[in-house]
Coordinates of C-alpha atoms and ligand atoms in Angstrom, one line a residue:
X1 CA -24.0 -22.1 -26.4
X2 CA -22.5 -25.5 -26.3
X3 CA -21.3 -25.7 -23.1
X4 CA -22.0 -28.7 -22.0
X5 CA -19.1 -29.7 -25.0
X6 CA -16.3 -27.2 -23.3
X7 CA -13.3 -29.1 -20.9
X8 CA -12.8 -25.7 -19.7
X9 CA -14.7 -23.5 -18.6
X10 CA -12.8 -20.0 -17.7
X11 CA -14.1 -17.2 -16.0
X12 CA -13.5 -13.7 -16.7
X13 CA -11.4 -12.2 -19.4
X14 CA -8.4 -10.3 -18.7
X15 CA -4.8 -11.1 -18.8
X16 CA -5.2 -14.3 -16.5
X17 CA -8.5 -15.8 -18.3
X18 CA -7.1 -14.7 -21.6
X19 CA -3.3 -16.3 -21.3
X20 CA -5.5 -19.8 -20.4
X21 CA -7.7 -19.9 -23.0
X22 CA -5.2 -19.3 -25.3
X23 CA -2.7 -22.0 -24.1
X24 CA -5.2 -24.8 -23.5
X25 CA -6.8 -24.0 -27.0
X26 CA -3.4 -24.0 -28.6
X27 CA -2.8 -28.0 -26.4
X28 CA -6.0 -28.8 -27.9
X29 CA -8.9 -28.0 -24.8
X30 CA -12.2 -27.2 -25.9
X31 CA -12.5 -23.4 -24.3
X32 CA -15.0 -21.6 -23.2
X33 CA -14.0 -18.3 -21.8
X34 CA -17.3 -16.2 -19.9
X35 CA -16.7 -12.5 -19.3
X36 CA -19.3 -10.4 -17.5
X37 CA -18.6 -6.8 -19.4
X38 CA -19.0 -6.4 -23.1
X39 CA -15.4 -6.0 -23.7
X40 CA -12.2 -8.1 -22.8
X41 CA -9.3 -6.9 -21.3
X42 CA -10.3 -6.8 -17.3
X43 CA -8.6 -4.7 -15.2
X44 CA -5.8 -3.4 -18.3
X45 CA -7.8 -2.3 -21.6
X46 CA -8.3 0.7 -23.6
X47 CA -11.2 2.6 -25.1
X48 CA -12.4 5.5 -26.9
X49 CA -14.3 8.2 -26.8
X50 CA -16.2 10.4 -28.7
X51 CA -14.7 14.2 -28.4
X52 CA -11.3 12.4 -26.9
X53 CA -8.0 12.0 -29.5
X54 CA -6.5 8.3 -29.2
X55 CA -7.2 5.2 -27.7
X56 CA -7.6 5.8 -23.4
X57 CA -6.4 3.4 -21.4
X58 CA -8.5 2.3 -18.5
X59 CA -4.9 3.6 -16.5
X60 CA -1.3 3.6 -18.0
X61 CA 0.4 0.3 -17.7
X62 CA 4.2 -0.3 -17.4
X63 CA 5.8 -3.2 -17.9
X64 CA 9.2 -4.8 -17.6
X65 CA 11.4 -6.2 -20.0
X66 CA 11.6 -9.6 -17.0
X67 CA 8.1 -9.9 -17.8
X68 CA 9.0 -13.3 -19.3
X69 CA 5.7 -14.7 -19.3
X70 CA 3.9 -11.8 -20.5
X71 CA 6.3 -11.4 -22.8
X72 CA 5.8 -15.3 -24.1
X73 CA 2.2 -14.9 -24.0
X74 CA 2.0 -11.5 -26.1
X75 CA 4.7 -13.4 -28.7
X76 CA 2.1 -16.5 -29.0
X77 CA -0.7 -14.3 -30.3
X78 CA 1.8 -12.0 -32.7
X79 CA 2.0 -8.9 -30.7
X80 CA 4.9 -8.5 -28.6
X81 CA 6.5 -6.1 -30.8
X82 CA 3.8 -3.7 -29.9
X83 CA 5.7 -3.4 -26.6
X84 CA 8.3 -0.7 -27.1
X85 CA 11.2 -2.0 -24.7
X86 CA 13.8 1.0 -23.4
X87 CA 17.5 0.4 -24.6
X88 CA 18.8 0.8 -21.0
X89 CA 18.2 1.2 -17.6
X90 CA 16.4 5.4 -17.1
X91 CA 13.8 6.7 -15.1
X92 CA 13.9 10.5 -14.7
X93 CA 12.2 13.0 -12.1
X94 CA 11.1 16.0 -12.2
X95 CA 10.7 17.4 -8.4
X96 CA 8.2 20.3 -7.2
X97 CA 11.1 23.0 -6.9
X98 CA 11.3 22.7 -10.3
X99 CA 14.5 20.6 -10.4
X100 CA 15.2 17.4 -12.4
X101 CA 17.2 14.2 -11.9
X102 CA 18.3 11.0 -13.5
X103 CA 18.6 7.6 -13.0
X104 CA 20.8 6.3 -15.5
X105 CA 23.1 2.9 -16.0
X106 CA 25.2 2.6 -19.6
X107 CA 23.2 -0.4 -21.5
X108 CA 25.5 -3.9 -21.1
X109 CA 26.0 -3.7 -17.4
X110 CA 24.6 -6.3 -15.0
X111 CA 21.5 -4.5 -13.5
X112 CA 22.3 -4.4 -9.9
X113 CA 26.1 -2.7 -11.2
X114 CA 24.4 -0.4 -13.7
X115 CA 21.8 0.5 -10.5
X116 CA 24.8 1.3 -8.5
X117 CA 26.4 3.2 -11.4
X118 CA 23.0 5.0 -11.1
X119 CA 22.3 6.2 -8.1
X120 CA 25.9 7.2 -7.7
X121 CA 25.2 9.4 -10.8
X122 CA 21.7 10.8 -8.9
X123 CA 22.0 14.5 -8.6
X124 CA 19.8 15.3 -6.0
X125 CA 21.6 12.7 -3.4
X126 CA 23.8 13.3 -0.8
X127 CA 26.9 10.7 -0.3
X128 CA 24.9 9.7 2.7
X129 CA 21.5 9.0 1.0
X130 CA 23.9 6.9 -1.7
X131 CA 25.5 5.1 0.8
X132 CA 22.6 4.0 2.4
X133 CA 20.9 2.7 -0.8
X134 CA 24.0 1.2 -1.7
X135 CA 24.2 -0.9 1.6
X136 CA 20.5 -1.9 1.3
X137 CA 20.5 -2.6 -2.3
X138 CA 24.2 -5.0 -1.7
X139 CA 21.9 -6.6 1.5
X140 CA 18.8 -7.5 -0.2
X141 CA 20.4 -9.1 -3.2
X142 CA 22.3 -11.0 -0.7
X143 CA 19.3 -12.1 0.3
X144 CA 17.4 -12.9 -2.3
X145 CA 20.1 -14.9 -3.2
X146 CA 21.0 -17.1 -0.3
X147 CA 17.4 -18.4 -0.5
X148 CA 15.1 -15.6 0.1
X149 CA 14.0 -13.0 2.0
X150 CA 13.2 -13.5 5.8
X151 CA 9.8 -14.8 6.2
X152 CA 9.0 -12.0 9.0
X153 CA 9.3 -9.3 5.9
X154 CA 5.8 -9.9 5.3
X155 CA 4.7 -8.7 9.1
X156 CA 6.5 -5.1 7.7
X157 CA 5.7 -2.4 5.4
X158 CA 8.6 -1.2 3.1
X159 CA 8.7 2.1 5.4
X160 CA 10.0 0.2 8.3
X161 CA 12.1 -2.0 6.5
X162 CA 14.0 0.8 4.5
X163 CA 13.8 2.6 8.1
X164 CA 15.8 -0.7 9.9
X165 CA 18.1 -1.0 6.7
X166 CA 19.4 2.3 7.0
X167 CA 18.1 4.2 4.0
X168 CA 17.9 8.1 4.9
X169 CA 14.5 9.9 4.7
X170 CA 16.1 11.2 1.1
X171 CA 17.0 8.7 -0.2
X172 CA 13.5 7.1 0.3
X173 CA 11.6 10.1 -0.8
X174 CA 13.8 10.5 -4.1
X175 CA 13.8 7.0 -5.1
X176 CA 12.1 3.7 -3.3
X177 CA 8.9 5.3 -2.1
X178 CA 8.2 6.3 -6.1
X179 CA 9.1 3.0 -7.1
X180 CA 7.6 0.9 -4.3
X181 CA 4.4 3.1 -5.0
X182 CA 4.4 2.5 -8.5
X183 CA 5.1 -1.1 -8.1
X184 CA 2.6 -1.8 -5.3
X185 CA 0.4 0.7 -5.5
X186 CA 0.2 1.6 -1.9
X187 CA 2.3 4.2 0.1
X188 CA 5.0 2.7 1.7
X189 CA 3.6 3.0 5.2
X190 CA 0.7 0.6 4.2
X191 CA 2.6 -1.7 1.5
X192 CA 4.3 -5.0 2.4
X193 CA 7.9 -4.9 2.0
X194 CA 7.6 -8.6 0.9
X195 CA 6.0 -7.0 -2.3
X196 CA 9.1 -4.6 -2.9
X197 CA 11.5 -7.4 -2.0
X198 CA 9.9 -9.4 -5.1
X199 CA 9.9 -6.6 -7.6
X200 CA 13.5 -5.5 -6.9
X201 CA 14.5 -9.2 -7.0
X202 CA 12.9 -9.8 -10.3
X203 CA 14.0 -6.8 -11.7
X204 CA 18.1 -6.7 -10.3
X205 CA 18.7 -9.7 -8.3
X206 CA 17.3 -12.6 -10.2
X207 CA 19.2 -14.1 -12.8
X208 CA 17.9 -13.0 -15.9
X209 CA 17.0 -10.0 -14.5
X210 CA 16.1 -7.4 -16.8
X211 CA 15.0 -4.1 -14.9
X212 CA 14.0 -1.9 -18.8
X213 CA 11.3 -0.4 -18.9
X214 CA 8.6 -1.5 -21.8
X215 CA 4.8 0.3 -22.7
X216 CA 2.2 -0.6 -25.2
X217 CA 2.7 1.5 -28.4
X218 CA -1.0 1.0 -29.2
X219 CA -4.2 1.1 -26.8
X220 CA -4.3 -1.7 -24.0
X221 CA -6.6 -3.7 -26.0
X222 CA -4.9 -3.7 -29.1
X223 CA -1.9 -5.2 -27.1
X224 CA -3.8 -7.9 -26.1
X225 CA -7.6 -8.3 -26.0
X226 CA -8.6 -8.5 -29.5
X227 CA -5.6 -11.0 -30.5
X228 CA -6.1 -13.5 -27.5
X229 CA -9.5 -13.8 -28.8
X230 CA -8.9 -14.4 -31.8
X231 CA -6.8 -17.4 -31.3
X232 CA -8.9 -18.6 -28.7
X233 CA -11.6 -18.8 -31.2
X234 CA -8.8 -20.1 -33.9
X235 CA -8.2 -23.1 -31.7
X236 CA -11.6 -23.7 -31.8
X237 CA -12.6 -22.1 -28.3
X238 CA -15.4 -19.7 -27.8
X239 CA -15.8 -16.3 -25.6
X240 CA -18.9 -15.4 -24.0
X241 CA -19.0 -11.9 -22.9
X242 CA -21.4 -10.2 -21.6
X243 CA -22.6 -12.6 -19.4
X244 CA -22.0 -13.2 -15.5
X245 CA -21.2 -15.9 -13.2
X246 CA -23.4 -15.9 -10.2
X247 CA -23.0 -18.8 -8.5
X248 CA -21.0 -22.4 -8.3
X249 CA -22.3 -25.8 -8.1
X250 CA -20.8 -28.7 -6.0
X251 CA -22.0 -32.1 -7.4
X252 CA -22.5 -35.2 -4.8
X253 CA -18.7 -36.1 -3.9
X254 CA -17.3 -32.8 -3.7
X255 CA -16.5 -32.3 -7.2
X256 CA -17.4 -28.9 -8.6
X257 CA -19.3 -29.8 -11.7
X258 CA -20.8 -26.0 -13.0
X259 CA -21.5 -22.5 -12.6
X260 CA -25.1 -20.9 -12.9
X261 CA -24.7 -17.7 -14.9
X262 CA -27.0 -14.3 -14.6
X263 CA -28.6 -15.2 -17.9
X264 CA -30.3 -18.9 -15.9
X265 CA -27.6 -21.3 -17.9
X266 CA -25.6 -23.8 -16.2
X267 CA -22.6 -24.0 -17.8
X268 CA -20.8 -27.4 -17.2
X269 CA -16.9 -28.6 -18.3
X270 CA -14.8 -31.3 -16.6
X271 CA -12.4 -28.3 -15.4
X272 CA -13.9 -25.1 -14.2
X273 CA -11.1 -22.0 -13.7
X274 CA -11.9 -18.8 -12.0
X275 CA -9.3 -16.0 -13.2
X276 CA -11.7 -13.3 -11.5
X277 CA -10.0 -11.4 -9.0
X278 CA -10.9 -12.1 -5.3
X279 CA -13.4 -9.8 -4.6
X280 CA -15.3 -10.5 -7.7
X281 CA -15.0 -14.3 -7.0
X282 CA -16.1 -13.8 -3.4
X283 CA -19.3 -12.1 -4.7
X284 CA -20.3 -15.4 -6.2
X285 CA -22.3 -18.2 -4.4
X286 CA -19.5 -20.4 -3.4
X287 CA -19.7 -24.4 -1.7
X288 CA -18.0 -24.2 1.3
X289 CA -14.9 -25.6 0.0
X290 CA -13.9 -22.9 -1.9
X291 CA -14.8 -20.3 0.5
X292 CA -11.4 -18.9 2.6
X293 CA -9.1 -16.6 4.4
X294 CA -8.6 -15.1 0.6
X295 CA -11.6 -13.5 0.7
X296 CA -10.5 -11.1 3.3
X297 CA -8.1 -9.3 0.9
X298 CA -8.8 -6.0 -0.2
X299 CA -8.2 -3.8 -3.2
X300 CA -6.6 -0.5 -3.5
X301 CA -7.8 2.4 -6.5
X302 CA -5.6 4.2 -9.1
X303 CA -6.6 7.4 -10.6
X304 CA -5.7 8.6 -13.7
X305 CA -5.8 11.8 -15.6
X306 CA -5.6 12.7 -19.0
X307 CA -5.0 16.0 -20.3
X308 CA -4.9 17.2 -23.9
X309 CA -2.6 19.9 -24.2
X310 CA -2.1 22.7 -27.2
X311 CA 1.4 22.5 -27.0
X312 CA 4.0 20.0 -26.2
X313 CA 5.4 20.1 -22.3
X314 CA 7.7 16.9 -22.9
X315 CA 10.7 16.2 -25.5
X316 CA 9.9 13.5 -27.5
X317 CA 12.8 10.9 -25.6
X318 CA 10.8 12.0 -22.4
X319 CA 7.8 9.0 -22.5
X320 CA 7.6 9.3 -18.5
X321 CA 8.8 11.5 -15.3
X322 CA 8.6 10.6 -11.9
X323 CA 7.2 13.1 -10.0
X324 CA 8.7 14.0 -6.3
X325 CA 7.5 16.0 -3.4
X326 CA 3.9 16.2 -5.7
X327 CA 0.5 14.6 -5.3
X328 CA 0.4 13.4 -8.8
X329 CA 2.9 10.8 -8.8
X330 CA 3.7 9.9 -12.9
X331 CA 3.2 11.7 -16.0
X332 CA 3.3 9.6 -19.1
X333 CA 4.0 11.2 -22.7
X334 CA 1.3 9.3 -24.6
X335 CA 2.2 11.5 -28.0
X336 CA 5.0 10.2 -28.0
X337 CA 4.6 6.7 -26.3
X338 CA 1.6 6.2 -28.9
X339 CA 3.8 7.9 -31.9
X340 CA 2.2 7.2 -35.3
X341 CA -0.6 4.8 -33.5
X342 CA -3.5 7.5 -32.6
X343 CA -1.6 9.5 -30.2
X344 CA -2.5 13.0 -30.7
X345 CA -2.3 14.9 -33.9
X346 CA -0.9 18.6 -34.6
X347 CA 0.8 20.5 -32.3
X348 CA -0.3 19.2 -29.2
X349 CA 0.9 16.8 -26.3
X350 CA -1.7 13.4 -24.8
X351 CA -0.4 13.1 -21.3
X352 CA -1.3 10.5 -19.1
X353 CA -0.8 11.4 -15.1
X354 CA -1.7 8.3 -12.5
X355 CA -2.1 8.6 -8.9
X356 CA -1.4 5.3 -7.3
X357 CA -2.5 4.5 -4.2
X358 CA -5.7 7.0 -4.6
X359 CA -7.7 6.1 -1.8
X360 CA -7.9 9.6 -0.4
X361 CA -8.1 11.3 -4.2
X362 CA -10.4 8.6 -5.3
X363 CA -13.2 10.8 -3.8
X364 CA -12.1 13.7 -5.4
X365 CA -14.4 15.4 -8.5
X366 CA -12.7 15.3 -11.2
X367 CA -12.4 18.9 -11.6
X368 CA -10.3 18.8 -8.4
X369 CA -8.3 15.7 -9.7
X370 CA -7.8 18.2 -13.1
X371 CA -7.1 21.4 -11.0
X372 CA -4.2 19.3 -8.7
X373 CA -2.8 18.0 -11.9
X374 CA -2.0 21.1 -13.3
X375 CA -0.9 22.8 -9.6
X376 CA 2.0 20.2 -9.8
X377 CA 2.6 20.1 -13.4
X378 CA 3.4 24.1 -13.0
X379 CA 5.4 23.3 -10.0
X380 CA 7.6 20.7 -11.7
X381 CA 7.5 22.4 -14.6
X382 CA 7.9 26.1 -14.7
X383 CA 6.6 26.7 -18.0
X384 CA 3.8 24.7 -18.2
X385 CA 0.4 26.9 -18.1
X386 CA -3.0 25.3 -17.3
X387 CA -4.3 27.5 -20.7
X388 CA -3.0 24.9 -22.3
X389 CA -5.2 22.5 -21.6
X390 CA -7.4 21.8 -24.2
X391 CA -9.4 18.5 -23.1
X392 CA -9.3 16.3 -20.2
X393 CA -10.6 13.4 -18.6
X394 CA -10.5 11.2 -15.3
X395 CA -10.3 7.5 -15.1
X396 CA -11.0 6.1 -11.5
X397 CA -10.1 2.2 -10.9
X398 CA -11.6 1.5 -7.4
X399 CA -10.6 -2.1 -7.7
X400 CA -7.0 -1.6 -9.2
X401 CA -4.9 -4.4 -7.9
X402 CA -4.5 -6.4 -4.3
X403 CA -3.5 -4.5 -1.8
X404 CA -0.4 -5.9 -0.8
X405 CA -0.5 -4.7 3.2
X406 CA 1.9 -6.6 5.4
X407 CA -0.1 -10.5 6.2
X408 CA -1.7 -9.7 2.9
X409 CA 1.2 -12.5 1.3
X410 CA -0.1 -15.2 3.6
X411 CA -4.2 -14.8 2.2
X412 CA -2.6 -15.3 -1.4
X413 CA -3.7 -18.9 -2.2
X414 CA -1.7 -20.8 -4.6
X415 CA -2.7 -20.3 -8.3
X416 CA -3.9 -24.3 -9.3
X417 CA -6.6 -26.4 -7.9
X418 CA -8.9 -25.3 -4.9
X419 CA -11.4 -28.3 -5.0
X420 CA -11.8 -31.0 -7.2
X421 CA -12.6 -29.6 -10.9
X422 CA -11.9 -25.8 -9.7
X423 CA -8.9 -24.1 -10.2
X424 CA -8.1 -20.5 -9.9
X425 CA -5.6 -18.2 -11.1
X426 CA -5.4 -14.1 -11.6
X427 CA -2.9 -11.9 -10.6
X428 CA -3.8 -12.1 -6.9
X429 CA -2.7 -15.6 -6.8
X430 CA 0.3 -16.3 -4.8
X431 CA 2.7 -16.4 -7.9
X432 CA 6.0 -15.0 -6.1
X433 CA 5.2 -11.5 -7.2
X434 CA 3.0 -8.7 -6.4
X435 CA -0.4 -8.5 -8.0
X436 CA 0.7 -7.5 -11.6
X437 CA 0.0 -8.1 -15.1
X438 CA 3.2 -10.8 -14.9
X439 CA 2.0 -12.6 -11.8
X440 CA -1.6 -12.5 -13.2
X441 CA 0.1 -14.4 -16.5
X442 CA 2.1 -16.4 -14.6
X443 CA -0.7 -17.5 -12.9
X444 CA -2.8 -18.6 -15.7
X445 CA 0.3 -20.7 -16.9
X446 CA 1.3 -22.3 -13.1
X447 CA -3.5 -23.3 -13.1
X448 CA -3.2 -24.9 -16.4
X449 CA -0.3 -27.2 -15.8
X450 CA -1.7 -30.8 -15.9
X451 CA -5.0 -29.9 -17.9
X452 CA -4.8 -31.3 -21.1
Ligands
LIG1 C1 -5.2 1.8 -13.5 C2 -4.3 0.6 -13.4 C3 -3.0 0.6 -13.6 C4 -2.2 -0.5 -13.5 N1 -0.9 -0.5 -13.7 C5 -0.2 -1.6 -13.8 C6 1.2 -1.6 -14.2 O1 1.7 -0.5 -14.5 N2 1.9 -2.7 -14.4 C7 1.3 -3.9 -14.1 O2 1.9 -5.0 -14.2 N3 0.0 -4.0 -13.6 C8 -0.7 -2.9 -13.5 N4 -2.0 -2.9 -13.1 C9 -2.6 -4.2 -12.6 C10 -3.0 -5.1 -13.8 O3 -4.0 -4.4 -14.6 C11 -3.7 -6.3 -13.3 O4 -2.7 -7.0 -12.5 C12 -4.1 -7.3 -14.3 O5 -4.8 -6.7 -15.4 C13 -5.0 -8.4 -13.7 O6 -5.5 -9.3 -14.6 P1 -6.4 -10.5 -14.2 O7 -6.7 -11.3 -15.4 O8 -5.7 -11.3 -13.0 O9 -7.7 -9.9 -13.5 P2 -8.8 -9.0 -14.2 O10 -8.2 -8.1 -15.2 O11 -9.6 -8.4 -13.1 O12 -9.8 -10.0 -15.0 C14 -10.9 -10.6 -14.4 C15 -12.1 -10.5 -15.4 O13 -13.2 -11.1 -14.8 C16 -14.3 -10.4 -15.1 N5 -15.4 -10.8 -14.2 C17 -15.6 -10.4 -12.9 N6 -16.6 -11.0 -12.3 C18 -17.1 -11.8 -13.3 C19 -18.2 -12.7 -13.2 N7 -19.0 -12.9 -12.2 N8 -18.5 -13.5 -14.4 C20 -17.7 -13.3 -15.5 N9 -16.6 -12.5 -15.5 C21 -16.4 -11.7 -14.4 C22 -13.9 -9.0 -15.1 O14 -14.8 -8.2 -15.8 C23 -12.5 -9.1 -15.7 O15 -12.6 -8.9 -17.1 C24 -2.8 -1.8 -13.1 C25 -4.2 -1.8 -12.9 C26 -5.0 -0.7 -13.1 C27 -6.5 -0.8 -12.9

């Protein structure tokens, strides 16, 4: 490999090191992107699997129709149409007794009037739990708009700040705690509440806020992976996969000048940029200067399971249900989400169910994780019979995404440079927003500002 030739080298390849070697190829940068697996796509990609219908993603992914930058990035390689975007405003529940609910807003309103408009409409709310959500909704966009949230947000999870701001037990249980824990991907006695204060900004209070939800129509991979590396290597860039960092070396005057990779090479470039997420980066042999508090910031696991079932359970308009009062937390209609693109064929329904948070079910055998799936599938809906269930499989993501406990904020170092020639960016990054695929693209674009 010509390394010594590259002016950036980038380290690992998922939505971070991907978004950077595409928009420094595309300004003209000689690229060389290193990823340590065979495949691209880091922490969001897809696979399959012999004896399994359709591509499997590593976990479902939602995204948002305010992720700009994502949104930008997917558009510069020819794929953002393989986002499917939702008309309006919807999420709708299913709960364990069986009952459903909806959260609805007509399509034109401004989002934080069609939310309003929403949760008034929410069946399974009294006047009290809506007049509570309605006073901390109308009080957090305040704030987001008169400069921000208080800076003592981040020394509180979202439990005690819903709990100071009024919100009743029901009105958390129904709606923030499923969205804070989809968002976060911690409870909401363990997340931040700066984290929730960002998402609901960005998706209500912002302006251009755009709270829609968007999937992929085709496996992760196909959304992203494969194109970005095609025009990397278009613009003249090359990925290395397969191959390791292991260590980083600090020339005379401080300058970081290369990294030593598990294969012996030491790869040089005038710019080095780590997109690895911190606890990969921290297993590398680091100078002192790029060693920090950052290192002390911790992951938390998702756990997904797929189940192949003989029958439909969901109407085709139904591509996910929040589930309440239920261990499984999601259920994702990947027939239907997938339609025409390897989603299932015949008959049958491809369901996706995520736990977030998993830390407890992480442990969990999968036939347990496959056995509570189908307990609260049957309790939220009545028909549904675990015979149907013709194939299943469980993804486990120990390493999900940063787990954004209250002080965790303040250990976020800036995405840019952390020592002369070293820069770093990934979704962990201190981008404004919680550790997502639209902070982890953000922060590729925030590190490459300046490089030419
Ligand atoms: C199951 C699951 C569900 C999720 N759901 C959502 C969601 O709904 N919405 C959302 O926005 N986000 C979601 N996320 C988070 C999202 O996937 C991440 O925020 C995003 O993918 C992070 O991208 P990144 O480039 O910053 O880091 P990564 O994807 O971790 O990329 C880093 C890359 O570096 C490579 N690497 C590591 N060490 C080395 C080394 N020593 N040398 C070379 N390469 C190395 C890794 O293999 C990896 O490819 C979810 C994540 C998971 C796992």
């Amino acid at each position: 490999m010509g390394s010594d030739s590259a002016d950036v080298l980038i380290l690992g390849g998922g939505f971070a090191g991907l978004a950077a070697g595409v928009g420094l190829s595309r300004r003209g940068a000689r690229v060389v992107l290193l990823e340590k697996k065979p495949h691209l796509g880091g922490r969001a990609f897809s696979f399959r699997e012999t004896g399994y219908e359709g591509p499997i993603d590593n976990g479902q992914h939602l995204f948002l129709a305010c992720y700009r930058e994502t949104r930008k990035f997917l558009r510069s390689i020819g794929t953002e149409d393989r986002l499917e975007i939702a008309d309006g405003m919807g999420l709708d529940f299913a709960d364990s007794s069986g009952a459903r609910d909806r959260l609805r807003s007509p399509t034109g309103l401004p989002p934080l009037a069609g939310l309003g408009l929403g949760v008034a409409a929410l069946s399974g709310l009294s006047l009290r739990d809506k007049w509570g959500l309605a006073r901390f909704f109308r009080r957090a966009s305040r704030a987001a708009r008169n400069g921000g949230f208080a800076p003592d947000l981040d020394a509180m999870t979202v439990s005690e700040w819903l709990l100071k701001e009024g919100v009743t037990p029901r009105g958390r249980d129904r709606l923030l705690d499923p969205i804070s824990l989809a968002a976060l991907n911690e409870k909401s006695e363990v997340a931040s509440a700066t984290g929730l204060a960002q998402v609901l900004a960005k998706a209500f209070f912002e302006p251009g806020a755009d709270p829609r939800i968007a999937v992929a129509r085709v496996g992760l991979s196909d959304l992203y992976a494969d194109a970005a590396e095609r025009a990397i290597a278009s613009g003249g860039g090359t990925v290395v996969r397969s191959e390791r960092a292991t260590a980083v070396e600090e020339g005379p005057e401080g300058r970081i000048v290369g990294v030593k990779t598990a294969g012996g090479a030491m790869l040089k470039a005038r710019t080095i940029l780590s997109c690895l997420a911190p606890w990969d980066l921290a297993k590398l042999d680091l100078p002192r200067s790029l060693r920090g508090a950052w290192r002390d910031l911790r992951p938390a696991p998702i756990v997904s399971v797929c189940l192949w079932l003989d029958r439909p359970l969901l109407r085709e308009d139904e591509k996910l249900i929040g589930l309440l009062g239920t261990e499984i937390q999601w259920v994702f209609n990947k027939s239907a989400i997938l339609s025409g693109n390897g989603g299932m064929r015949g008959a049958g329904q491809y369901l996706s169910i995520v736990i977030s948070g998993a830390h407890r079910e992480l442990a969990w055998q999968p036939k347990a994780l496959i056995d509570v799936a189908c307990r609260d599938l049957a309790r939220c809906f009545p028909a549904f019979r675990r015979e149907w269930v013709k194939n299943a499989k469980v993804v486990k993501e120990p390493f999900a995404t940063l787990s954004g406990a209250p002080g965790a904020e303040a250990l976020r170092p800036r995405p840019g440079e952390m020592a002369p020639g070293f820069r770093i960016a990934g979704d962990w990054t201190r981008t404004g927003l919680p550790a997502t695929i639209e902070s982890a693209v953000l922060s590729a674009a925030m590190a490459c500002a300046g490089i030419s």
